[in-house]
PDB file of C-alpha atoms in Angstrom:
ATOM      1  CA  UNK Q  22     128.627  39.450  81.398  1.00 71.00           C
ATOM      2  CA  UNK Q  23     128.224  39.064  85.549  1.00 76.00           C
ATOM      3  CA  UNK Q  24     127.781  42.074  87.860  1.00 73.00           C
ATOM      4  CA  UNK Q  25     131.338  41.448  88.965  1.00 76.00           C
ATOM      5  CA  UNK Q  26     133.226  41.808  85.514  1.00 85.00           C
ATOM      6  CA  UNK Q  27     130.648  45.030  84.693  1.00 84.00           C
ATOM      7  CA  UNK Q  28     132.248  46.673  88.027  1.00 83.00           C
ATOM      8  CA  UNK Q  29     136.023  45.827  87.285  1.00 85.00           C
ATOM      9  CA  UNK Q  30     135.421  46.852  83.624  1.00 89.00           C
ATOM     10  CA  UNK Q  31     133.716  50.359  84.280  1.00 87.00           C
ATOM     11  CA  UNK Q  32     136.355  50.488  87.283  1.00 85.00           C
ATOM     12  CA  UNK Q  33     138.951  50.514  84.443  1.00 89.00           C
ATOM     13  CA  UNK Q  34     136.730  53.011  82.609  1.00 89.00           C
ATOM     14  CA  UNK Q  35     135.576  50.936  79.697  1.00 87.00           C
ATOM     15  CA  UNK Q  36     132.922  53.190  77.957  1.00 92.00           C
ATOM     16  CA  UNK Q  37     131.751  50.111  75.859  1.00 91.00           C
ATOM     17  CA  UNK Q  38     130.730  48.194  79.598  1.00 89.00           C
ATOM     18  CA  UNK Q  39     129.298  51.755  80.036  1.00 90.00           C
ATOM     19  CA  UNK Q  40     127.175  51.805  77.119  1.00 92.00           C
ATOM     20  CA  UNK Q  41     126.545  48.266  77.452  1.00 91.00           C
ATOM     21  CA  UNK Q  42     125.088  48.950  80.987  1.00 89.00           C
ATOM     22  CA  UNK Q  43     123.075  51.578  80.090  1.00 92.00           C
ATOM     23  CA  UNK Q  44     121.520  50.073  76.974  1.00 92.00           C
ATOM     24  CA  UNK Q  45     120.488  47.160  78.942  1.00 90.00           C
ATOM     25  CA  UNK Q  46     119.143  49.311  81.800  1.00 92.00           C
ATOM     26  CA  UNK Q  47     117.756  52.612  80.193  1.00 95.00           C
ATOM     27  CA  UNK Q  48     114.095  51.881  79.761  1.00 95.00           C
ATOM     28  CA  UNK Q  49     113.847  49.680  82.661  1.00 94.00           C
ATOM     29  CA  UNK Q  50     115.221  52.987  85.081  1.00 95.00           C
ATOM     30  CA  UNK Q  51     113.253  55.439  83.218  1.00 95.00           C
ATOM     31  CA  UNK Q  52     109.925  52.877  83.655  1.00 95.00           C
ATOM     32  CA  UNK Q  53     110.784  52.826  87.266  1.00 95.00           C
ATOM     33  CA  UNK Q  54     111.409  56.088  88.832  1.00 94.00           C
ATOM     34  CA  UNK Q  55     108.389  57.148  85.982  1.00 95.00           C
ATOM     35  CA  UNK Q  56     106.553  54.886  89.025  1.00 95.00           C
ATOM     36  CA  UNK Q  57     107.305  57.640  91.292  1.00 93.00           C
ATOM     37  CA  UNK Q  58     107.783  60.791  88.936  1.00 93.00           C
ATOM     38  CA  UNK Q  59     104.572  60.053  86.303  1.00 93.00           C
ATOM     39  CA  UNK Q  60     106.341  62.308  84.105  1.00 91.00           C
ATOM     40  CA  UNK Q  61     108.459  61.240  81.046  1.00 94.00           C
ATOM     41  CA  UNK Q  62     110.744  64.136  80.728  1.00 94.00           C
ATOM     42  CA  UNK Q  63     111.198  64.235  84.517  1.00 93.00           C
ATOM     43  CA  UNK Q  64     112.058  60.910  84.921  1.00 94.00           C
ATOM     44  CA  UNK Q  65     114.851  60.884  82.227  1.00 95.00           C
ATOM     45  CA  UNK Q  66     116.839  63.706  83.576  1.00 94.00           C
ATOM     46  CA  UNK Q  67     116.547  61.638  86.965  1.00 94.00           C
ATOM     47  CA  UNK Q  68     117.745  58.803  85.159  1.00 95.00           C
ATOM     48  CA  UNK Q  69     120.535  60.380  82.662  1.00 95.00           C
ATOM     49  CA  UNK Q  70     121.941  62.059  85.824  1.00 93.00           C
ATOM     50  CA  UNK Q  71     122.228  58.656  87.815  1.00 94.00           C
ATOM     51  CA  UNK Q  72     124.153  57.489  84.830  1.00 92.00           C
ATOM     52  CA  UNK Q  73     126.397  60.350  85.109  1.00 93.00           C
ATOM     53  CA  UNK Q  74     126.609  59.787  88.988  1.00 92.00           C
ATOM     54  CA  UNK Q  75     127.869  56.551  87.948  1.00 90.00           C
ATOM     55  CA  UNK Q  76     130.308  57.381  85.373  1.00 91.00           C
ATOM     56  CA  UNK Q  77     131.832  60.130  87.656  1.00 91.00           C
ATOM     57  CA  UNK Q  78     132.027  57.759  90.969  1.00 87.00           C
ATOM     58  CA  UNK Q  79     133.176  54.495  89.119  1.00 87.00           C
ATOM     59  CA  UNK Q  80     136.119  54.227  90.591  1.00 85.00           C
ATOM     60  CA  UNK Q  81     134.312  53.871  94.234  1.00 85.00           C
ATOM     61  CA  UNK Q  82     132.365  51.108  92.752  1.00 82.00           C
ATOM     62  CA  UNK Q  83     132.731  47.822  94.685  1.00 82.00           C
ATOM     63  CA  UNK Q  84     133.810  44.520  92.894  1.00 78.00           C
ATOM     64  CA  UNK Q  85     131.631  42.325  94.859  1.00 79.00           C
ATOM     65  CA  UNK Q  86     128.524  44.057  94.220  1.00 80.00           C
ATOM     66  CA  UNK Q  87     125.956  44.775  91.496  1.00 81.00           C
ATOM     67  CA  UNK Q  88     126.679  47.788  89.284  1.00 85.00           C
ATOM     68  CA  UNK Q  89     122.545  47.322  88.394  1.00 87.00           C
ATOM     69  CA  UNK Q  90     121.800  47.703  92.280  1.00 87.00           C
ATOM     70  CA  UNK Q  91     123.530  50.529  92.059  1.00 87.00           C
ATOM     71  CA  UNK Q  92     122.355  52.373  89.350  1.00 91.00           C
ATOM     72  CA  UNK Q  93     118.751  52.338  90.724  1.00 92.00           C
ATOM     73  CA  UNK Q  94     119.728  53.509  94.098  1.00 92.00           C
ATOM     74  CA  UNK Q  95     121.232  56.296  92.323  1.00 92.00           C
ATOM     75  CA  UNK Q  96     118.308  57.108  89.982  1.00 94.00           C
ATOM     76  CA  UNK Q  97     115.839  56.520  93.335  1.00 94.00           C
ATOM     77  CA  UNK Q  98     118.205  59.091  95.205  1.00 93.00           C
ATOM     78  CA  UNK Q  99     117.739  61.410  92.563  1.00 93.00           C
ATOM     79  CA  UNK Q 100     114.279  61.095  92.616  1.00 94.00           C
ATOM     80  CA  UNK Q 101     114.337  61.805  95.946  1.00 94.00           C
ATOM     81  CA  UNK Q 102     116.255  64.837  96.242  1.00 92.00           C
ATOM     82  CA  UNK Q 103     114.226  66.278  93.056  1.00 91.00           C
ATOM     83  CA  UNK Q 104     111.153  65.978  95.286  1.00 90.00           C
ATOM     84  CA  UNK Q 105     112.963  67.921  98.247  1.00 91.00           C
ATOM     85  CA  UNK Q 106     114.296  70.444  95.465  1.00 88.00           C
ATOM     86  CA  UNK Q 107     110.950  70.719  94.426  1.00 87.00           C
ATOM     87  CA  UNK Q 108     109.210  71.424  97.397  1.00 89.00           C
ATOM     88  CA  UNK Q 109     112.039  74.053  98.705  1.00 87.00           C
ATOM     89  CA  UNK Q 110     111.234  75.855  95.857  1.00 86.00           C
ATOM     90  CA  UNK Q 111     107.444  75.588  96.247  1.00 83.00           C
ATOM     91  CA  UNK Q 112     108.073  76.747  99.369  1.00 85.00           C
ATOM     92  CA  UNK Q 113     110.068  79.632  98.337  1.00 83.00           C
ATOM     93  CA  UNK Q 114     108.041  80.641  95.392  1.00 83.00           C
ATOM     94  CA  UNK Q 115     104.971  80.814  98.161  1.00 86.00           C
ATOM     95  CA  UNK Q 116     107.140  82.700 100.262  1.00 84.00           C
ATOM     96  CA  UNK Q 117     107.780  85.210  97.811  1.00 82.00           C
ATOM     97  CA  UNK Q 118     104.007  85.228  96.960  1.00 85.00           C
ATOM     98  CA  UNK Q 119     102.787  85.878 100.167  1.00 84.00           C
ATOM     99  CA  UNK Q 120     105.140  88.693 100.624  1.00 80.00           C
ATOM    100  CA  UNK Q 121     104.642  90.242  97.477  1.00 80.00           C
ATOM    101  CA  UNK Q 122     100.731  89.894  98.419  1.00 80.00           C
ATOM    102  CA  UNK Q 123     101.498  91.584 101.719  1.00 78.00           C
ATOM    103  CA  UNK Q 124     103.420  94.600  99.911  1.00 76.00           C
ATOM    104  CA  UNK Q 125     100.422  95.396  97.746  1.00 76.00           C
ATOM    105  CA  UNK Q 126      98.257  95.470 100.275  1.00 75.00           C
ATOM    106  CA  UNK Q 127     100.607  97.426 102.505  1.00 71.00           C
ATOM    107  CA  UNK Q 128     100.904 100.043  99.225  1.00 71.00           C
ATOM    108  CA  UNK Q 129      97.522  99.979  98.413  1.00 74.00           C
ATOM    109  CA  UNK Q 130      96.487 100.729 101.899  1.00 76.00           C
ATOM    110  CA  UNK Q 131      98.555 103.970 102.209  1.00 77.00           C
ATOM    111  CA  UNK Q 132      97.697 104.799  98.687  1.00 79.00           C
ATOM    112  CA  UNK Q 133      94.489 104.405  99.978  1.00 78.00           C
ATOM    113  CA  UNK Q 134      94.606 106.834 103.033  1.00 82.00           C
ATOM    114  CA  UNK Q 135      96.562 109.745 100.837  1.00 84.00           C
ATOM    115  CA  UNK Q 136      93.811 109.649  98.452  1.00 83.00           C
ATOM    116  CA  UNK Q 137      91.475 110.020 101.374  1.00 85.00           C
ATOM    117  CA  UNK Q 138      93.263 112.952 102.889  1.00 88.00           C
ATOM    118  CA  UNK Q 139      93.653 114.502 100.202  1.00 87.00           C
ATOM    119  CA  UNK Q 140      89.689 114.102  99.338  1.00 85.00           C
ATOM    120  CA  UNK Q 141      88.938 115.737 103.148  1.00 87.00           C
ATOM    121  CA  UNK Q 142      91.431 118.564 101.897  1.00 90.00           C
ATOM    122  CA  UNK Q 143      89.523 119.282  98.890  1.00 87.00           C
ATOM    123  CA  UNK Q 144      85.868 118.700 100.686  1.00 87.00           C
ATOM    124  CA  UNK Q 145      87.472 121.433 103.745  1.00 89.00           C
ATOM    125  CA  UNK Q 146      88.286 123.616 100.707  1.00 90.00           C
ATOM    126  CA  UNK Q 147      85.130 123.898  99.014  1.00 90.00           C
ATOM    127  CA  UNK Q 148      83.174 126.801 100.168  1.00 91.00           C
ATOM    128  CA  UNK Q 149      80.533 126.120 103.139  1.00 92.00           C
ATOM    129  CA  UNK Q 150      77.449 126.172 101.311  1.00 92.00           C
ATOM    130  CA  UNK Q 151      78.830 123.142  98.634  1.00 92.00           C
ATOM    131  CA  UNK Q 152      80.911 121.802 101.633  1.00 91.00           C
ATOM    132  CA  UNK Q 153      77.294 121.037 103.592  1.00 92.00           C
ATOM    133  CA  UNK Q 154      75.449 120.150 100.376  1.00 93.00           C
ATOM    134  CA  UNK Q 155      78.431 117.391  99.676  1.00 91.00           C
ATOM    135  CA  UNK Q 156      78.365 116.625 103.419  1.00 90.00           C
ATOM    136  CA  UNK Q 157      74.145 115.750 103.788  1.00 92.00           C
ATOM    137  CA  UNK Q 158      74.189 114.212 100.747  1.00 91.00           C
ATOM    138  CA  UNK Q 159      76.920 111.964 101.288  1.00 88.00           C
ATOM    139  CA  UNK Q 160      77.664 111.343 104.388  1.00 86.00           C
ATOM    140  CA  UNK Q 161      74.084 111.533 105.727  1.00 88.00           C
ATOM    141  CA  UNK Q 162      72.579 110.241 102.492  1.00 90.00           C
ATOM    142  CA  UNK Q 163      70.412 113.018 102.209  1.00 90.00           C
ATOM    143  CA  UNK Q 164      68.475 113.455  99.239  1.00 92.00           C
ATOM    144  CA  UNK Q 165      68.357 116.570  96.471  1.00 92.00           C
ATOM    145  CA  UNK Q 166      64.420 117.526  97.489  1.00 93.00           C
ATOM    146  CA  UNK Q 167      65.448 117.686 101.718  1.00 93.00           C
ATOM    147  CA  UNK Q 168      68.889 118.937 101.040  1.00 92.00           C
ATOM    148  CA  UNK Q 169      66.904 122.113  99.186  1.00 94.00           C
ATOM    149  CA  UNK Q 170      64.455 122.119 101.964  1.00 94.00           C
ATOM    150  CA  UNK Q 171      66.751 122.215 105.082  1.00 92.00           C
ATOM    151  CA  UNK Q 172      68.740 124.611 103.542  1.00 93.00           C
ATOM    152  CA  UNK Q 173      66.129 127.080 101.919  1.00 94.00           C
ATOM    153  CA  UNK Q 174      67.722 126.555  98.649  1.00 94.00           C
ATOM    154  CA  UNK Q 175      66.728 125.174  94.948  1.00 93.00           C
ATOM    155  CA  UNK Q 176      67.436 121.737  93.522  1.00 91.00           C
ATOM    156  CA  UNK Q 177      68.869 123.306  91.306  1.00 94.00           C
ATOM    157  CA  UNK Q 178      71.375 125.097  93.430  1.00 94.00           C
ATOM    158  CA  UNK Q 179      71.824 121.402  95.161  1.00 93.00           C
ATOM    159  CA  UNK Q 180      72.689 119.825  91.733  1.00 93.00           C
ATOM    160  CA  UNK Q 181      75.034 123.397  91.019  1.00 93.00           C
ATOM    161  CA  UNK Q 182      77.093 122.631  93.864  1.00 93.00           C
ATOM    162  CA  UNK Q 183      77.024 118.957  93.661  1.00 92.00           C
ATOM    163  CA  UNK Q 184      78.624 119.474  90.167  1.00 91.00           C
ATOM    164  CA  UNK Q 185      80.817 121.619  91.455  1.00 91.00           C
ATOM    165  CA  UNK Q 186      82.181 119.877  93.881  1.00 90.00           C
ATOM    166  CA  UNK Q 187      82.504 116.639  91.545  1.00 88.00           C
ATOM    167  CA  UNK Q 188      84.343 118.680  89.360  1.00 89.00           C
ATOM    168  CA  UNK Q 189      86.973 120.543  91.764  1.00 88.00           C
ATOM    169  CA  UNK Q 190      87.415 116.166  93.002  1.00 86.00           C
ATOM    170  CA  UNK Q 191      88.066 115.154  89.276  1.00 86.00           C
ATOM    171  CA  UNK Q 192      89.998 117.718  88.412  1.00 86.00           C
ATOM    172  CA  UNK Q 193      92.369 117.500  91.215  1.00 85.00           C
ATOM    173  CA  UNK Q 194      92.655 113.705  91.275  1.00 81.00           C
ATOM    174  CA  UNK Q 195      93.382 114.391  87.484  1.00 80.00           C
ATOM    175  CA  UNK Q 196      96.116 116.324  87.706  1.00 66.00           C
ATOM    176  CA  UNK Q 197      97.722 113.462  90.136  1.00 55.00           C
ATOM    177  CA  UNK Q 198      97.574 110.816  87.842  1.00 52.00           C
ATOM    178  CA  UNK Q 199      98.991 112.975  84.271  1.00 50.00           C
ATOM    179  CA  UNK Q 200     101.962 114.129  86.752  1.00 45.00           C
TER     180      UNK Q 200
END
């Protein structure tokens, strides 16, 4: 059968031309946009759609020219606008990425300044001898033996009010997270 008796037949939608055409040309479409595509699966939905393209447009099909030619500009064009498909939703996946990235930060960086606020609230709330223990220690990385020097009190009383003040922190960022 010539390319110009396949045309007038599917023209007259004959399915047999039909499957005759794509019997013949199957493998040899899937083998060639699998050139561009070097995936199987990917390259026989390309392939299995060009045939539909075909089907669906046969009645624009020209006489005088190859139904074969064709068929692998459709499959190629297909190829082609997977690749564009794909990258627009590369694109848009990134997109969403980015700004998704961009929220957290944004959330964790107020989250991060209320828990700092209210840490300064509780530190301002302590009384002023644990306040200035907290304060030397960490803020001027002073350690237990001068803090109890400088201030004419114990270690001991350093390490009381330490505790104290780690507990009054815990406590209060406990409550936070059980309500």
């Amino acid at each position: 059968m010539d390319d110009i008796e396949v045309a007038k037949a599917l023209k007259r939608d004959d399915k047999t031309v039909f499957k005759w055409l794509f019997d013949r040309y199957y493998q040899r479409l899937v083998a060639y946009i699998m050139s561009y595509t070097h995936n199987l699966a990917r390259s026989e939905d390309i392939v299995q759609q060009a045939y539909v393209d075909l089907w669906e447009n046969r009645s624009r099909l020209y006489v005088d020219r190859s139904p074969k030619n064709y068929l692998y500009a459709i499959a190629y064009n297909g190829y082609v606008d997977s690749v564009k498909n794909r990258k627009r939703k590369d694109r848009l996946l990134e997109e969403l990425w980015e700004r998704t990235l961009r929220d957290r930060i944004t959330e964790d960086k107020e989250s991060h300044e209320k828990r700092m606020a209210k840490l300064r609230a509780l530190l301002d709330a302590l009384p002023p001898k644990c306040r200035e223990v907290v304060r030397l220690n960490k803020l001027e990385g002073v350690g237990y033996r001068e803090i109890a020097e400088r201030l004419g009190i114990s270690i001991k009383t350093v390490e009381y009010h330490m505790g104290a003040a780690y507990r009054k922190i815990r406590e209060a960022f406990d409550e936070k997270s059980k309500g």
